[in-house]
């Protein structure tokens, strides 16, 4: 009887821990998909791959592109005529920072300029990243949250891919159009 009581206590303890109401980044994205104040876009990398087949990518750049499975983009632009969006901006910024301060996310770098602050975080091993997150905010323009999901993404190869994108070797016109519409950059 004592063993059964102990087993029940252990199971209840595990259930309590697993049912924590701590918000996850995935749940945050899902909760804001249909929100009229947000711009939400989910891109399968097959769309990027179709546009880059003709590109002259190195093996490392192609490996980086193939390691990316999905890109989620969520933005809250600040509308000039609505003061409530500025209040909402502060609330959502606090929520996102709270989620990203979880132990599972490691900070890779922080950067900022012209009033925009950004942080790059990741989940996984330093040489095999499973999830990368970019969070940028600007009090005048709004906030943007980008979540890159993949399998064993290597930071060095991702940096090479970003360099290829910067040089124009990879066509990401659709993504640039989305970001341009939101005007967070």
Protein backbone atom coordinates (compact mmCIF):
# COMPACT_ATOMS: atom_id res chain seq x y z
CA UNK A 1 0.00 0.00 0.00
CA UNK A 2 2.87 2.38 0.81
CA UNK A 3 4.40 1.76 -2.61
CA UNK A 4 1.12 2.58 -4.35
CA UNK A 5 0.82 5.82 -2.37
CA UNK A 6 4.38 6.79 -3.28
CA UNK A 7 3.76 5.97 -6.93
CA UNK A 8 0.61 8.10 -6.96
CA UNK A 9 2.49 11.01 -5.37
CA UNK A 10 5.29 10.74 -7.95
CA UNK A 11 2.81 10.61 -10.86
CA UNK A 12 0.88 13.61 -9.46
CA UNK A 13 4.15 15.53 -9.04
CA UNK A 14 5.19 14.80 -12.62
CA UNK A 15 1.77 15.83 -13.93
CA UNK A 16 1.95 19.07 -11.98
CA UNK A 17 5.38 19.87 -13.41
CA UNK A 18 4.38 18.99 -16.99
CA UNK A 19 1.18 21.06 -16.80
CA UNK A 20 3.04 24.25 -15.99
CA UNK A 21 1.28 27.31 -17.37
CA UNK A 22 4.57 28.73 -18.62
CA UNK A 23 3.95 30.11 -22.11
CA UNK A 24 6.00 28.62 -24.92
CA UNK A 25 7.13 30.46 -28.01
CA UNK A 26 5.14 28.07 -30.19
CA UNK A 27 1.96 28.78 -28.18
CA UNK A 28 2.64 32.52 -28.44
CA UNK A 29 2.79 32.25 -32.25
CA UNK A 30 -0.40 30.16 -32.36
CA UNK A 31 -2.27 32.54 -30.04
CA UNK A 32 -1.43 35.53 -32.24
CA UNK A 33 -1.98 34.00 -35.71
CA UNK A 34 -5.50 35.38 -36.09
CA UNK A 35 -4.97 38.60 -34.12
CA UNK A 36 -5.92 41.60 -36.29
CA UNK A 37 -3.14 43.74 -34.81
CA UNK A 38 -0.43 41.25 -35.83
CA UNK A 39 1.05 40.25 -39.16
CA UNK A 40 1.77 36.50 -39.17
CA UNK A 41 3.47 34.50 -41.89
CA UNK A 42 4.63 30.88 -41.87
CA UNK A 43 7.03 29.87 -44.61
CA UNK A 44 8.02 26.34 -45.45
CA UNK A 45 11.60 26.30 -46.71
CA UNK A 46 10.41 24.48 -49.81
CA UNK A 47 9.33 27.95 -51.01
CA UNK A 48 12.84 29.28 -50.48
CA UNK A 49 14.37 26.15 -52.00
CA UNK A 50 12.29 26.55 -55.18
CA UNK A 51 13.61 30.12 -55.59
CA UNK A 52 17.23 29.13 -54.92
CA UNK A 53 17.65 26.05 -57.12
CA UNK A 54 19.22 28.20 -59.80
CA UNK A 55 21.43 30.08 -57.32
CA UNK A 56 25.11 29.29 -57.26
CA UNK A 57 25.40 28.23 -53.62
CA UNK A 58 28.40 26.64 -51.97
CA UNK A 59 28.01 23.25 -50.31
CA UNK A 60 27.94 24.92 -46.86
CA UNK A 61 25.28 27.42 -47.98
CA UNK A 62 23.15 24.67 -49.50
CA UNK A 63 23.59 22.54 -46.33
CA UNK A 64 22.46 25.52 -44.24
CA UNK A 65 19.40 26.07 -46.43
CA UNK A 66 18.50 22.38 -46.28
CA UNK A 67 18.85 22.35 -42.48
CA UNK A 68 16.08 24.99 -42.18
CA UNK A 69 12.63 23.41 -42.12
CA UNK A 70 10.27 26.29 -41.37
CA UNK A 71 10.31 30.02 -40.73
CA UNK A 72 7.61 31.71 -38.62
CA UNK A 73 7.30 35.49 -38.76
CA UNK A 74 5.14 37.53 -36.39
CA UNK A 75 5.05 41.32 -36.17
CA UNK A 76 3.09 43.96 -34.32
CA UNK A 77 3.39 47.24 -36.23
CA UNK A 78 2.61 50.42 -34.33
CA UNK A 79 -0.12 52.37 -36.05
CA UNK A 80 0.27 56.14 -35.78
CA UNK A 81 -3.43 56.80 -35.29
CA UNK A 82 -3.91 54.30 -32.44
CA UNK A 83 -2.40 54.91 -29.01
CA UNK A 84 -3.63 51.52 -27.80
CA UNK A 85 -1.14 49.80 -30.13
CA UNK A 86 1.69 51.51 -28.23
CA UNK A 87 0.30 50.12 -24.98
CA UNK A 88 -0.11 46.71 -26.57
CA UNK A 89 3.44 46.95 -27.93
CA UNK A 90 4.82 47.27 -24.38
CA UNK A 91 2.64 44.39 -23.11
CA UNK A 92 3.62 42.04 -25.94
CA UNK A 93 7.29 43.00 -25.69
CA UNK A 94 7.21 42.06 -21.99
CA UNK A 95 5.53 38.71 -22.76
CA UNK A 96 8.05 37.83 -25.46
CA UNK A 97 11.01 38.79 -23.29
CA UNK A 98 9.59 36.61 -20.51
CA UNK A 99 9.37 33.62 -22.86
CA UNK A 100 12.84 34.20 -24.29
CA UNK A 101 14.38 34.48 -20.82
CA UNK A 102 13.68 30.77 -20.23
CA UNK A 103 16.76 28.68 -19.53
CA UNK A 104 16.35 26.65 -22.72
CA UNK A 105 17.21 29.68 -24.89
CA UNK A 106 20.84 30.76 -25.17
CA UNK A 107 21.70 34.29 -26.30
CA UNK A 108 23.94 34.31 -29.33
CA UNK A 109 24.12 38.09 -29.76
CA UNK A 110 22.43 41.40 -29.05
CA UNK A 111 22.54 44.32 -31.43
CA UNK A 112 20.77 47.57 -32.16
CA UNK A 113 20.83 50.81 -34.06
CA UNK A 114 18.55 53.74 -34.86
CA UNK A 115 16.23 52.93 -31.96
CA UNK A 116 15.85 49.26 -32.87
CA UNK A 117 16.98 46.66 -30.36
CA UNK A 118 17.37 43.04 -31.37
CA UNK A 119 18.46 39.78 -29.83
CA UNK A 120 19.40 36.50 -31.49
CA UNK A 121 18.76 33.41 -29.38
CA UNK A 122 18.88 29.70 -30.03
CA UNK A 123 17.81 26.37 -28.61
CA UNK A 124 19.95 23.26 -28.92
CA UNK A 125 23.68 22.67 -28.97
CA UNK A 126 26.00 25.46 -30.07
CA UNK A 127 27.14 23.46 -33.11
CA UNK A 128 23.76 21.83 -33.83
CA UNK A 129 20.96 24.36 -33.38
CA UNK A 130 17.33 23.21 -33.56
CA UNK A 131 15.65 26.62 -33.25
CA UNK A 132 16.87 30.18 -33.82
CA UNK A 133 14.90 33.21 -32.71
CA UNK A 134 15.33 36.84 -33.68
CA UNK A 135 13.38 39.38 -31.68
CA UNK A 136 13.52 43.04 -32.70
CA UNK A 137 11.65 46.00 -31.27
CA UNK A 138 11.41 49.69 -32.01
CA UNK A 139 9.17 52.05 -29.99
CA UNK A 140 8.17 53.95 -33.13
CA UNK A 141 7.67 51.03 -35.52
CA UNK A 142 6.70 47.98 -33.46
CA UNK A 143 8.12 44.53 -32.91
CA UNK A 144 9.04 41.53 -35.00
CA UNK A 145 9.64 37.95 -33.94
CA UNK A 146 11.22 35.43 -36.31
CA UNK A 147 11.47 31.77 -35.43
CA UNK A 148 13.65 29.53 -37.62
CA UNK A 149 13.10 25.81 -37.06
CA UNK A 150 15.49 23.21 -38.38
CA UNK A 151 17.55 20.14 -37.78
CA UNK A 152 21.15 20.47 -36.68
CA UNK A 153 21.64 23.97 -38.06
CA UNK A 154 25.30 24.95 -37.91
CA UNK A 155 25.94 28.62 -37.02
CA UNK A 156 28.94 28.89 -39.38
CA UNK A 157 26.88 27.62 -42.32
CA UNK A 158 23.92 29.83 -41.42
CA UNK A 159 26.31 32.82 -41.36
CA UNK A 160 27.54 31.85 -44.85
CA UNK A 161 23.95 31.56 -46.06
CA UNK A 162 23.12 34.98 -44.59
CA UNK A 163 26.17 36.40 -46.38
CA UNK A 164 24.94 34.86 -49.66
CA UNK A 165 21.52 36.43 -49.07
CA UNK A 166 23.20 39.77 -48.37
CA UNK A 167 25.20 39.50 -51.63
CA UNK A 168 21.99 38.73 -53.53
CA UNK A 169 22.94 35.14 -54.40
CA UNK A 170 19.75 33.88 -52.76
CA UNK A 171 16.43 35.38 -53.83
CA UNK A 172 14.35 36.14 -50.75
CA UNK A 173 12.20 38.77 -52.41
CA UNK A 174 8.99 37.44 -50.85
CA UNK A 175 10.41 37.71 -47.33
CA UNK A 176 11.78 41.20 -47.99
CA UNK A 177 8.35 42.27 -49.28
CA UNK A 178 6.70 41.03 -46.09
CA UNK A 179 9.24 42.76 -43.85
CA UNK A 180 9.00 45.93 -45.92
CA UNK A 181 5.22 46.01 -45.52
CA UNK A 182 5.53 45.72 -41.77
CA UNK A 183 8.30 48.37 -41.71
CA UNK A 184 10.10 47.03 -38.63
CA UNK A 185 13.60 47.06 -40.12
